[in-house]
Short mmCIF file of C-alpha atoms and ligand atoms in Angstrom, two decimals:
data_model
loop_
_atom_site.label_atom_id
_atom_site.label_comp_id
_atom_site.label_asym_id
_atom_site.label_seq_id
_atom_site.Cartn_x
_atom_site.Cartn_y
_atom_site.Cartn_z
CA MET D 1 0.00 0.00 0.00
CA SER D 2 1.28 3.48 -0.82
CA ILE D 3 1.77 5.90 2.07
CA GLY D 4 1.44 9.69 2.18
CA ILE D 5 2.20 11.98 5.11
CA ILE D 6 0.59 15.40 5.68
CA GLY D 7 2.63 17.30 8.25
CA SER D 8 6.39 17.16 8.46
CA GLY D 9 6.81 18.46 12.00
CA ALA D 10 7.75 16.46 15.08
CA ILE D 11 5.25 13.61 14.59
CA GLY D 12 5.20 13.50 10.77
CA THR D 13 8.99 13.30 10.77
CA ALA D 14 9.06 10.69 13.55
CA PHE D 15 6.65 8.50 11.54
CA ALA D 16 8.69 9.03 8.35
CA ARG D 17 11.81 8.03 10.25
CA THR D 18 10.24 4.72 11.34
CA LEU D 19 9.23 4.03 7.72
CA ALA D 20 12.67 4.93 6.39
CA ARG D 21 14.28 2.62 8.92
CA ALA D 22 12.11 -0.25 7.66
CA GLY D 23 12.69 0.69 3.98
CA ILE D 24 8.98 1.46 3.41
CA GLU D 25 8.30 4.09 0.73
CA ALA D 26 6.29 7.24 1.49
CA THR D 27 5.65 10.78 0.28
CA ILE D 28 5.87 13.50 2.94
CA SER D 29 4.33 16.97 2.65
CA ASN D 30 3.78 20.16 4.62
CA SER D 31 2.34 23.65 4.16
CA ARG D 32 5.46 25.12 2.54
CA GLY D 33 5.88 22.68 -0.34
CA PRO D 34 8.40 20.01 -1.35
CA ASP D 35 11.40 22.34 -1.67
CA SER D 36 11.28 22.99 2.07
CA LEU D 37 11.68 19.23 2.66
CA LYS D 38 14.90 18.71 0.66
CA ALA D 39 17.18 18.46 3.70
CA LEU D 40 14.79 16.14 5.55
CA VAL D 41 14.38 13.64 2.69
CA ARG D 42 18.14 13.68 2.07
CA GLU D 43 18.63 12.76 5.72
CA LEU D 44 15.92 10.06 5.68
CA GLY D 45 17.28 8.34 2.58
CA PRO D 46 15.72 6.95 -0.60
CA ALA D 47 12.47 5.49 0.83
CA VAL D 48 10.88 8.86 1.64
CA LYS D 49 10.32 11.52 -0.99
CA ALA D 50 8.94 15.04 -0.71
CA GLY D 51 5.63 15.94 -2.34
CA THR D 52 2.69 18.28 -2.20
CA ARG D 53 -0.16 17.69 0.21
CA GLU D 54 -2.33 16.67 -2.79
CA GLU D 55 0.26 14.05 -3.80
CA ALA D 56 0.46 12.71 -0.25
CA ALA D 57 -3.35 12.50 -0.09
CA ARG D 58 -3.46 10.26 -3.18
CA ALA D 59 -1.82 7.40 -1.27
CA ASP D 60 -3.74 4.39 0.04
CA ILE D 61 -2.78 5.28 3.61
CA VAL D 62 -2.56 8.98 4.50
CA PHE D 63 -0.93 9.83 7.82
CA VAL D 64 -2.08 13.21 9.14
CA ALA D 65 -0.06 15.03 11.80
CA VAL D 66 -0.93 18.72 11.81
CA ASN D 67 -1.59 21.23 14.59
CA TRP D 68 -5.24 20.95 15.64
CA THR D 69 -6.30 24.45 14.52
CA LYS D 70 -4.61 23.97 11.13
CA LEU D 71 -6.22 20.61 10.31
CA GLN D 72 -9.13 22.12 8.41
CA ALA D 73 -6.83 24.05 6.07
CA ALA D 74 -4.44 21.11 5.71
CA LEU D 75 -7.27 18.80 4.63
CA ALA D 76 -9.33 21.30 2.61
CA GLY D 77 -10.11 20.42 -0.98
CA LEU D 78 -8.65 16.92 -0.83
CA LYS D 79 -10.71 14.08 -2.31
CA TRP D 80 -11.31 10.95 -0.23
CA SER D 81 -12.63 7.67 -1.53
CA GLY D 82 -11.88 4.72 0.70
CA HIS D 83 -8.45 6.06 1.65
CA ILE D 84 -7.21 5.08 5.07
CA VAL D 85 -6.47 8.20 7.09
CA ILE D 86 -4.33 7.73 10.18
CA ASP D 87 -5.27 10.39 12.69
CA ALA D 88 -2.21 11.07 14.83
CA ASN D 89 -3.56 14.38 16.09
CA ASN D 90 -4.46 15.61 19.54
CA PRO D 91 -6.93 18.42 20.26
CA ILE D 92 -4.50 20.64 22.11
CA GLU D 93 -1.57 22.75 21.00
CA ALA D 94 1.31 24.98 21.98
CA PRO D 95 1.81 27.53 23.37
CA LEU D 96 -1.33 27.58 25.58
CA PHE D 97 -2.01 23.81 25.75
CA LYS D 98 -5.65 24.61 26.39
CA PRO D 99 -7.83 21.56 25.58
CA VAL D 100 -10.22 22.15 22.68
CA ASP D 101 -13.93 21.93 23.52
CA LEU D 102 -15.03 18.92 21.46
CA LYS D 103 -18.66 19.23 22.58
CA GLY D 104 -18.60 15.71 23.97
CA ARG D 105 -17.21 14.09 20.82
CA VAL D 106 -14.02 12.07 20.43
CA SER D 107 -11.37 14.06 18.54
CA SER D 108 -11.09 11.45 15.77
CA GLU D 109 -14.80 11.79 15.06
CA VAL D 110 -14.16 15.50 14.48
CA VAL D 111 -11.21 14.65 12.21
CA ALA D 112 -13.37 12.10 10.34
CA ASP D 113 -15.76 14.91 9.41
CA LEU D 114 -12.85 16.68 7.67
CA VAL D 115 -12.10 13.65 5.45
CA PRO D 116 -15.52 12.48 4.20
CA GLY D 117 -15.22 9.19 2.32
CA ALA D 118 -12.01 8.17 4.10
CA ARG D 119 -11.70 5.42 6.71
CA VAL D 120 -10.15 6.92 9.82
CA VAL D 121 -7.88 4.98 12.14
CA LYS D 122 -6.65 6.71 15.28
CA ALA D 123 -3.02 5.78 15.95
CA PHE D 124 0.49 7.16 16.58
CA ASN D 125 -0.84 9.93 18.83
CA HIS D 126 -0.13 8.63 22.32
CA LEU D 127 3.67 8.89 22.46
CA ARG D 128 5.95 11.92 22.35
CA ALA D 129 7.64 12.34 18.99
CA GLU D 130 11.12 11.43 20.24
CA VAL D 131 9.80 8.16 21.71
CA LEU D 132 7.95 7.34 18.48
CA ALA D 133 11.10 7.99 16.46
CA ALA D 134 13.29 5.78 18.64
CA ASP D 135 14.01 2.10 17.95
CA PRO D 136 10.74 0.25 18.69
CA GLN D 137 12.67 -2.82 19.82
CA SER D 138 13.52 -2.19 23.42
CA ASP D 139 14.01 -4.05 26.71
CA GLY D 140 13.61 -7.43 25.02
CA GLY D 141 10.28 -6.59 23.39
CA HIS D 142 8.45 -4.22 21.05
CA ARG D 143 7.08 -0.78 21.90
CA VAL D 144 3.25 -0.72 21.96
CA LEU D 145 1.16 1.42 19.62
CA PHE D 146 -2.60 1.60 20.14
CA TYR D 147 -5.03 1.91 17.27
CA SER D 148 -8.79 2.24 16.97
CA GLY D 149 -11.31 2.67 14.20
CA ASP D 150 -14.72 1.77 12.85
CA ASP D 151 -13.56 -0.05 9.68
CA ASN D 152 -11.99 -3.44 10.34
CA ALA D 153 -10.16 -3.68 7.00
CA ALA D 154 -8.61 -0.24 7.54
CA LYS D 155 -7.58 -1.22 11.05
CA ALA D 156 -6.04 -4.46 9.74
CA ALA D 157 -3.96 -2.47 7.22
CA VAL D 158 -2.72 -0.12 9.93
CA ALA D 159 -2.04 -3.06 12.26
CA SER D 160 0.07 -4.65 9.53
CA LEU D 161 2.01 -1.41 9.01
CA ILE D 162 2.59 -1.08 12.76
CA GLU D 163 4.02 -4.60 12.80
CA GLN D 164 6.18 -4.00 9.70
CA ILE D 165 7.86 -1.02 11.34
CA GLY D 166 8.65 -3.05 14.44
CA PHE D 167 6.01 -1.99 16.97
CA ALA D 168 3.42 -4.14 18.77
CA GLY D 169 -0.10 -2.99 17.89
CA ILE D 170 -3.03 -3.20 20.28
CA ASP D 171 -6.57 -2.82 18.94
CA LEU D 172 -8.65 -0.62 21.25
CA GLY D 173 -11.91 -1.05 19.34
CA SER D 174 -14.06 1.64 17.76
CA LEU D 175 -13.19 5.33 17.44
CA ALA D 176 -15.77 6.17 20.09
CA VAL D 177 -14.27 3.69 22.58
CA GLY D 178 -10.58 3.38 21.65
CA GLY D 179 -10.23 6.95 20.49
CA LYS D 180 -11.32 8.11 23.91
CA LEU D 181 -8.86 5.82 25.73
CA ALA D 182 -5.93 7.11 23.66
CA GLN D 183 -7.06 10.72 23.51
CA PHE D 184 -4.77 13.44 24.83
CA PRO D 185 -5.80 15.15 27.01
CA GLY D 186 -8.34 13.06 28.89
CA GLY D 187 -7.61 9.41 28.12
CA PRO D 188 -5.59 7.09 30.36
CA LEU D 189 -3.16 5.89 27.63
CA PRO D 190 -1.24 8.95 26.35
CA ASN D 191 2.44 8.91 27.28
CA GLN D 192 2.28 5.29 28.45
CA ASN D 193 5.51 4.03 26.92
CA LEU D 194 4.83 0.29 27.08
CA ILE D 195 6.90 -2.63 25.81
CA LYS D 196 5.22 -5.89 24.84
CA VAL D 197 7.47 -8.81 25.71
CA ASN D 198 6.54 -12.02 23.88
N1 NAP R 201 4.83 16.56 19.21
C1 NAP R 201 4.43 15.47 19.84
O1 NAP R 201 5.20 14.89 20.66
C2 NAP R 201 3.05 14.91 19.56
C3 NAP R 201 2.73 13.68 20.13
C4 NAP R 201 1.51 13.07 19.80
C5 NAP R 201 0.62 13.73 18.95
N2 NAP R 201 0.94 14.95 18.44
C6 NAP R 201 -0.05 15.58 17.55
O2 NAP R 201 0.44 15.51 16.21
C7 NAP R 201 0.02 16.65 15.48
C8 NAP R 201 1.27 17.32 14.90
O3 NAP R 201 2.08 17.72 15.99
P1 NAP R 201 3.60 18.12 15.76
O4 NAP R 201 4.21 18.22 17.11
O5 NAP R 201 4.20 17.23 14.71
O6 NAP R 201 3.41 19.60 15.15
P2 NAP R 201 4.51 20.50 14.42
O7 NAP R 201 5.87 20.03 14.74
O8 NAP R 201 4.14 21.91 14.72
O9 NAP R 201 4.22 20.20 12.86
C9 NAP R 201 2.98 20.49 12.27
C10 NAP R 201 3.06 20.24 10.79
O10 NAP R 201 1.78 20.55 10.22
C11 NAP R 201 2.02 21.18 8.96
N3 NAP R 201 0.91 21.98 8.50
C12 NAP R 201 0.30 23.03 9.10
N4 NAP R 201 -0.65 23.54 8.30
C13 NAP R 201 -0.63 22.81 7.16
C14 NAP R 201 -1.33 22.87 5.94
N5 NAP R 201 -2.27 23.81 5.70
N6 NAP R 201 -1.03 21.95 4.96
C15 NAP R 201 -0.10 21.02 5.17
N7 NAP R 201 0.63 20.90 6.31
C16 NAP R 201 0.36 21.81 7.29
C17 NAP R 201 3.21 22.06 9.22
O11 NAP R 201 3.75 22.45 7.98
P3 NAP R 201 5.07 23.41 7.91
O12 NAP R 201 6.21 22.52 8.34
O13 NAP R 201 5.12 23.81 6.49
O14 NAP R 201 4.81 24.53 8.89
C18 NAP R 201 4.09 21.11 10.05
O15 NAP R 201 4.89 20.31 9.19
C19 NAP R 201 -0.74 17.55 16.45
O16 NAP R 201 -2.13 17.35 16.29
C20 NAP R 201 -0.28 17.06 17.83
O17 NAP R 201 -1.25 17.24 18.83
C21 NAP R 201 2.15 15.55 18.73
#
């Protein structure tokens, strides 16, 4: 499956780094265009190339890691038809770190409204970027990544990707249930840096 990344900041780059380490190809994008990503893709090596946000959004799996208040603009005008969108976002941002009022909804349900026609899987949002970027094999096991979603085939594809890049995936169920457990702030799972030992 092809992979696109929208957002090349701390989390987008951490995800790209895990893909590059596993030799998995991807196209990474940001708001400033591919030229601004030359140094990053040179550093990451041949698996990851720079593209526009439209090019990234054409992939089968589109990883979105953008500041909460910029998500609408980052996703505007993109066409979704069965794409898997990985929502790595949290409804809070620097410098105030004031939680967004979601009116009782789970943040991924709000993100899902911005990508109509896509199948949203919440994942890669519960660890700090530097932990996500680090070697997932640690202390004799594999670092845990949680995922949740309402489409089982989309979740299976993300679970497979999580395994390919060396993490241990744990299915938390639907967006309403799992999304809430992994949500930052509010859920019990953010920042739990867990290792699954087989
Ligand atoms: N940092 C963490 O440790 C962490 C952990 C878990 C989850 N998260 C979540 O992950 C998301 C990203 O966080 P971050 O720390 O990676 O943020 P960041 O370092 O500030 O990077 C944000 C990225 O979003 C891009 N962006 C903004 N507007 C855009 C647009 N209109 N079109 C395309 N790209 C756009 C920016 O592009 P430019 O580079 O061109 O400005 C930048 O690459 C947030 O929702 C955050 O809550 C962060």
